[in-house]
Coordinates of C-alpha atoms and ligand atoms in Angstrom, one line a residue:
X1 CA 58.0 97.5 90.8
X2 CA 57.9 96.5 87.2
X3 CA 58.0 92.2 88.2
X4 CA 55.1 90.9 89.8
X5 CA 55.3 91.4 94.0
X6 CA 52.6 88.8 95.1
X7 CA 54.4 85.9 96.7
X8 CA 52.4 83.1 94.7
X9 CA 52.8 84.9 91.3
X10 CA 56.6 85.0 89.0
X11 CA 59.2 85.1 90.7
X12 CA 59.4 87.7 93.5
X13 CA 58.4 86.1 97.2
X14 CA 57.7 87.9 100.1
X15 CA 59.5 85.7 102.8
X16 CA 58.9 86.0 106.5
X17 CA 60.1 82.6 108.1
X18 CA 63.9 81.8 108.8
X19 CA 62.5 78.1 107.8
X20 CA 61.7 79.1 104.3
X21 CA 64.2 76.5 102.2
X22 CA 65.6 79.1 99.8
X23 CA 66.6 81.5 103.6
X24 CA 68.4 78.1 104.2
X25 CA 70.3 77.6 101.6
X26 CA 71.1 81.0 101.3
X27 CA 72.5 81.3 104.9
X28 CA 74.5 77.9 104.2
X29 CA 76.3 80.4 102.4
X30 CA 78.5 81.7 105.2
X31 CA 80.3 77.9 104.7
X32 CA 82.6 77.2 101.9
X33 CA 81.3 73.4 101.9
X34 CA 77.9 75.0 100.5
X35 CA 78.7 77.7 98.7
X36 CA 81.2 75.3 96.6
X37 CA 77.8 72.9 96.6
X38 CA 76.0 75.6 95.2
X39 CA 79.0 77.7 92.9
X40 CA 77.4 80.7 94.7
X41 CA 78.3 83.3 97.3
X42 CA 76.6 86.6 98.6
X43 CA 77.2 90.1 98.1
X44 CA 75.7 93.2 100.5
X45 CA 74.7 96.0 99.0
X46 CA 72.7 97.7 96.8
X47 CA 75.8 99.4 94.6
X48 CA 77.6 95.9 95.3
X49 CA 74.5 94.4 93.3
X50 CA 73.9 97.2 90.5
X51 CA 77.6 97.0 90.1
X52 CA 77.9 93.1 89.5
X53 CA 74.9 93.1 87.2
X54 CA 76.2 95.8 85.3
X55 CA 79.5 93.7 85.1
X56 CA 77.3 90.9 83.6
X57 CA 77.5 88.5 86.8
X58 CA 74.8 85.7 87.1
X59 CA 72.3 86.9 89.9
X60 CA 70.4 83.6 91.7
X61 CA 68.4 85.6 94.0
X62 CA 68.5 88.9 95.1
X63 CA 66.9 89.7 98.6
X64 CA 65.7 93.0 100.0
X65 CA 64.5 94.2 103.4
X66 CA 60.4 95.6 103.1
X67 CA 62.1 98.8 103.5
X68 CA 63.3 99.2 100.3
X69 CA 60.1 99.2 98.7
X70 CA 59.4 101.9 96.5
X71 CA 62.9 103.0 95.8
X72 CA 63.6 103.1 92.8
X73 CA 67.1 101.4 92.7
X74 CA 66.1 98.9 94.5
X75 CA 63.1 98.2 92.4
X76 CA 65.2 98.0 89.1
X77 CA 67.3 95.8 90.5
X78 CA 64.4 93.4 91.5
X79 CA 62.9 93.8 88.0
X80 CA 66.7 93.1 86.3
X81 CA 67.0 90.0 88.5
X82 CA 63.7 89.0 87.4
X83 CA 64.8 89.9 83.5
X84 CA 67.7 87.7 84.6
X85 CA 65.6 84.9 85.3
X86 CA 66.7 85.3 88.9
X87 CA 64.3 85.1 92.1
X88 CA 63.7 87.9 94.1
X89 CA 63.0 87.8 98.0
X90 CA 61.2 90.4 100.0
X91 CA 62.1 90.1 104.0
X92 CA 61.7 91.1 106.8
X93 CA 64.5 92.6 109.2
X94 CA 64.7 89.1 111.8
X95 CA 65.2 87.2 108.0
X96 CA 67.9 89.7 106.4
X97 CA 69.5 90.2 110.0
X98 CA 70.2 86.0 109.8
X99 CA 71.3 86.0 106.7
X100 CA 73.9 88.5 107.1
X101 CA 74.8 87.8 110.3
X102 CA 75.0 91.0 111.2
X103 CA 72.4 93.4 113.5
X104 CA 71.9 96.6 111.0
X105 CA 72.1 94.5 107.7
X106 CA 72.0 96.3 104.4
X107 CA 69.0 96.9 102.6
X108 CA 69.8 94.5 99.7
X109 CA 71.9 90.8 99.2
X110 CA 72.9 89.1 96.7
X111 CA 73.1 85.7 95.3
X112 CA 75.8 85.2 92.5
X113 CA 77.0 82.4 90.8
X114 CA 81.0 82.0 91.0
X115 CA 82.7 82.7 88.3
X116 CA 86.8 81.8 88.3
X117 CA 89.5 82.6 85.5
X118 CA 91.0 79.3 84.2
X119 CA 94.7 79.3 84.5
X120 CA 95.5 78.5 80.9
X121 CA 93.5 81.5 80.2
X122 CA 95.6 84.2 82.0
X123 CA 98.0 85.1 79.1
X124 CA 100.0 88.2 80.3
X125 CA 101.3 90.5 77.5
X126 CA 101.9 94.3 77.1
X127 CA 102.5 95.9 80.3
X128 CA 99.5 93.6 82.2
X129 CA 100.2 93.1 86.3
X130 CA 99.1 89.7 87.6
X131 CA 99.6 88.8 91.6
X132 CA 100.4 85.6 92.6
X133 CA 99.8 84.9 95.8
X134 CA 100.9 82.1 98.1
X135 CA 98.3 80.2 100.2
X136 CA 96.7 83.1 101.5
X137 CA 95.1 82.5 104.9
X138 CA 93.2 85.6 105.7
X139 CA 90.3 86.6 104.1
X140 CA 90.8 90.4 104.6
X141 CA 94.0 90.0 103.2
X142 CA 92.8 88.9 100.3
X143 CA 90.1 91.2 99.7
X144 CA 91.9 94.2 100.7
X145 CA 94.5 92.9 97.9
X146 CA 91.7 92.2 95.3
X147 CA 90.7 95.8 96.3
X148 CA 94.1 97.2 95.4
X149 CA 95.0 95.0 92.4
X150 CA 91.3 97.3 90.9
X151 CA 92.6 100.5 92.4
X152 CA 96.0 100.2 90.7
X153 CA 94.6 99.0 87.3
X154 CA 96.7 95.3 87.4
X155 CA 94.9 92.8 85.9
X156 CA 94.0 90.0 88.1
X157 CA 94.9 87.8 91.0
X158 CA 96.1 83.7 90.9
X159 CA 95.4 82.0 94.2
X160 CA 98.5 79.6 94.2
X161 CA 98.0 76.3 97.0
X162 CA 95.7 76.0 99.3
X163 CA 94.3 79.5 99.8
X164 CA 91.5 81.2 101.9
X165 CA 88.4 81.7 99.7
X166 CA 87.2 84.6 97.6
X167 CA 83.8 84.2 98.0
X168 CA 83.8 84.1 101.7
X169 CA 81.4 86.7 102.8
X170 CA 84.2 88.4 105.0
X171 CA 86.5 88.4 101.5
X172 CA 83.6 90.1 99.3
X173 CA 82.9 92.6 102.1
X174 CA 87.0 93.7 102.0
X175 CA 86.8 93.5 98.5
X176 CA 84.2 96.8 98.8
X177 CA 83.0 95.3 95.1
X178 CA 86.4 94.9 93.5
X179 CA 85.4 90.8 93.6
X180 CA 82.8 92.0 90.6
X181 CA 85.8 93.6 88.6
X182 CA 88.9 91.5 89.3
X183 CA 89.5 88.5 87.7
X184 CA 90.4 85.1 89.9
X185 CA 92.3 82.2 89.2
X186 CA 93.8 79.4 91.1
X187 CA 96.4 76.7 90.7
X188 CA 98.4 74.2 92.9
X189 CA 101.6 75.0 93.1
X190 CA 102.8 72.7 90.9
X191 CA 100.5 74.0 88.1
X192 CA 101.7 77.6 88.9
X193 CA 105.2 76.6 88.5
X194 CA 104.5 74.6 84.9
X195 CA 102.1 77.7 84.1
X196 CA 105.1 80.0 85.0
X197 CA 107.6 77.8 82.7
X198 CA 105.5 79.2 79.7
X199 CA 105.5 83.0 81.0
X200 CA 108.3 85.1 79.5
X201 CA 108.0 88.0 81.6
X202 CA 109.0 89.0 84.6
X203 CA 108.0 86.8 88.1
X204 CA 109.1 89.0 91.1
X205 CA 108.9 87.9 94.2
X206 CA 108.8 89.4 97.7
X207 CA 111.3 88.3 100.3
X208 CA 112.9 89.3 103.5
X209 CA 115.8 88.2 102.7
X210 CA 115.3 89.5 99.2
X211 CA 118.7 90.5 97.0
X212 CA 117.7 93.5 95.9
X213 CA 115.6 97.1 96.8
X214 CA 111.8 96.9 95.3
X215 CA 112.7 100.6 93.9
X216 CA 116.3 99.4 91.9
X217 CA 113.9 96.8 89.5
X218 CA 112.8 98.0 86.1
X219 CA 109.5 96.7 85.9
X220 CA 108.9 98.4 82.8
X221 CA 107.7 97.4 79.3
X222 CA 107.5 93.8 80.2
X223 CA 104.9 91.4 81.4
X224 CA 104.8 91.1 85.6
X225 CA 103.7 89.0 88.1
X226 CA 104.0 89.9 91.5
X227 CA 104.4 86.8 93.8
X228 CA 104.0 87.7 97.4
X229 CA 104.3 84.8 100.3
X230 CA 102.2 82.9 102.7
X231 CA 101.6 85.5 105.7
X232 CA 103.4 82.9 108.2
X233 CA 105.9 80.8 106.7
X234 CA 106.6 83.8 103.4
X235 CA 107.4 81.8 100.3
X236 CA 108.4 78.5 100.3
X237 CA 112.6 77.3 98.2
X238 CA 110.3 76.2 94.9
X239 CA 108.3 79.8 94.2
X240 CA 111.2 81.6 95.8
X241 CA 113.6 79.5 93.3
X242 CA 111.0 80.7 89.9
X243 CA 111.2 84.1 90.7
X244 CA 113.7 86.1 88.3
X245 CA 114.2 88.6 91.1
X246 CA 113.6 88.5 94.7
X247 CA 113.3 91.5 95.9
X248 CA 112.9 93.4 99.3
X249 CA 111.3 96.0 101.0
X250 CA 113.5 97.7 103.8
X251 CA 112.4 98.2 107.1
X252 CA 113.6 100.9 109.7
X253 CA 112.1 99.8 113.0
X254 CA 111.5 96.8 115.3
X255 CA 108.7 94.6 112.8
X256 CA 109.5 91.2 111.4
X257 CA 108.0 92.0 108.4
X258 CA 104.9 94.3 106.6
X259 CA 101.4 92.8 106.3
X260 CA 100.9 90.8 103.3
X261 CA 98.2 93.4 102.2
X262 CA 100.4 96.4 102.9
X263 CA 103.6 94.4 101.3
X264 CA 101.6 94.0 98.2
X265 CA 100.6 97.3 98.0
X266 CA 103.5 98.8 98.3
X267 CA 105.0 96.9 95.3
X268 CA 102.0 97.3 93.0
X269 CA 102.3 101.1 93.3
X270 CA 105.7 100.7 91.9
X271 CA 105.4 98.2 89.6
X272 CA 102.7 100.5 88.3
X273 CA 104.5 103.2 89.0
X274 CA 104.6 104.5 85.3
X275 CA 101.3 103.4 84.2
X276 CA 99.3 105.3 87.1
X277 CA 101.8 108.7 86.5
X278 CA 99.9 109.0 83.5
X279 CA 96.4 109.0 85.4
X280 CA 95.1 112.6 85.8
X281 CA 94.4 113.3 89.4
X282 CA 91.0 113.6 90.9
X283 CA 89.9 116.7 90.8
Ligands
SAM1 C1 103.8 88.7 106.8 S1 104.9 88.4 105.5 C2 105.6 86.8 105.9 C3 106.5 86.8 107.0 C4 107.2 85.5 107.3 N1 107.3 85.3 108.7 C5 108.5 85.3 106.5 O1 109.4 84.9 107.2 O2 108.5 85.5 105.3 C6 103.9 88.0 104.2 C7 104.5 88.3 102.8 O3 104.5 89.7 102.6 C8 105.7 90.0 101.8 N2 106.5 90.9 102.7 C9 106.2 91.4 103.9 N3 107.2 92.3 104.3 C10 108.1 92.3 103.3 C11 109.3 93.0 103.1 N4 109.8 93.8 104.0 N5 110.0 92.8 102.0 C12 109.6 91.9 101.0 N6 108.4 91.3 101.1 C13 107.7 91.4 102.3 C14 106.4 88.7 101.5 O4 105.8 88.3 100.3 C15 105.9 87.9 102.6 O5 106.1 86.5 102.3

């Protein structure tokens, strides 16, 4: 490793005690309380990691199990979070297991400083794709949409209400890295709706009892943002009342409704629709 790997030199620490203060505040992590405290949250993963700092993201710390000494990757991103003025942790498996919380952890976590789109700063033009979306309760919901709103090339997500958070470890873990690459704002409702009064394209929302077929909307050459509901109560008269269209997705058999995730999928590949025709396939 190019940065210094004895624990009382620079910044790199080997760490073997669950005790150790910077362990603690990095498990505190798993609660929003602290990781709003500390503008923070944890990412798994070594691509996660190169990924993020590649994308410019603040590292804190990044941690890495013993067994990752001597891989390269791993050692470059130790050196970059050193360059970074970060600290780097070297653990043992007990120490990595409690911070993740999980038996067979990954080899490499971490610590990233929040970063969050101000409202006023999401200024739709040209064909962009926002998703709104409507106090949000489950965090794998919300990953798996920040996941798809990457996949499909839209532009961001705004987290209207009270919302589950993005940072949550079980959010960035659905996310599979799309957290690094997907801007994130949020807004009370009322500041959505104000926000929206200044938007001249086209809000469409999702609703069971929606007027018209998602496929009969032109959502071309415009502007959109997608507003889907809250995954119990769907959206409440005031977004429902915004929306330019309300639209539907039709159902054949016995379910209330799609998943919120799904729903939203489903709409973003056709309000995308043109843009991804022109992507070559994989080959
Ligand atoms: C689980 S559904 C909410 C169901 C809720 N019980 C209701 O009455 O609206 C969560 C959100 O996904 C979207 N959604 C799900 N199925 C849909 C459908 N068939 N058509 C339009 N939107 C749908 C809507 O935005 C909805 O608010």
């Amino acid at each position: 490793m190019n940065a210094p790997r004895d624990g009382r030199v620079g910044q790199v620490k080997e760490v073997t005690s669950l005790a150790n203060p910077v362990v603690k505040d990095i498990k505190a992590l798993a609660l929003k309380k602290f990781r709003d405290q500390q503008n923070a949250f944890m990412a798994e993963g070594l691509k996660l990691v190169i990924d993020a700092l590649d994308l410019g993201w603040t590292i804190r710390t990044l941690v890495f199990s013993k067994s990752g000494l001597g891989n390269p990757a791993v050692e470059k991103a130790a050196a970059r979070t050193v360059a970074a003025g970060g600290l780097v942790l070297e653990v043992n498996d007990k120490v990595l297991a409690a911070i993740t919380r999980r038996e067979n952890p990954q080899m490499v976590v971490g610590v990233f400083e929040q970063r969050w789109t101000a409202l006023a700063d999401v200024k739709p033009s040209g064909n962009d794709v926002w998703v709104a979306l409507d106090r949000v309760r489950d965090p794998g919901n919300l990953g798996t949409v920040i996941r798809t709103v990457d996949a499909v090339g839209a532009r961001g997500i705004i987290l209207v209400g009270d919302t589950t958070d993005p940072f949550a470890v079980e959010t960035v873990r659905a996310t599979m890295g799309s957290i690094f690459a997907v801007p994130v704002a949020r807004a009370s409702e009322q500041a959505f709706l104000s926000w929206r009064r200044g938007f001249a394209g086209l809000v469409a929302g999702t609703h069971l009892k929606g007027s018209v077929d998602y496929r009969t909307v032109d959502y071309g050459g415009k502007p959109v943002v997608l507003l889907m509901g809250n995954e119990q109560q769907g959206l409440p008269a005031l977004l429902a009342e915004t929306c330019d269209r309300l639209v539907r997705i039709p159902q054949a058999g016995r379910a209330d409704s799609l998943n919120l995730a799904v729903a939203t999928g489903v709409m973003l590949y056709e309000v995308r629709r043109s843009a991804l025709a022109l992507e070559k396939p994989a080959s």
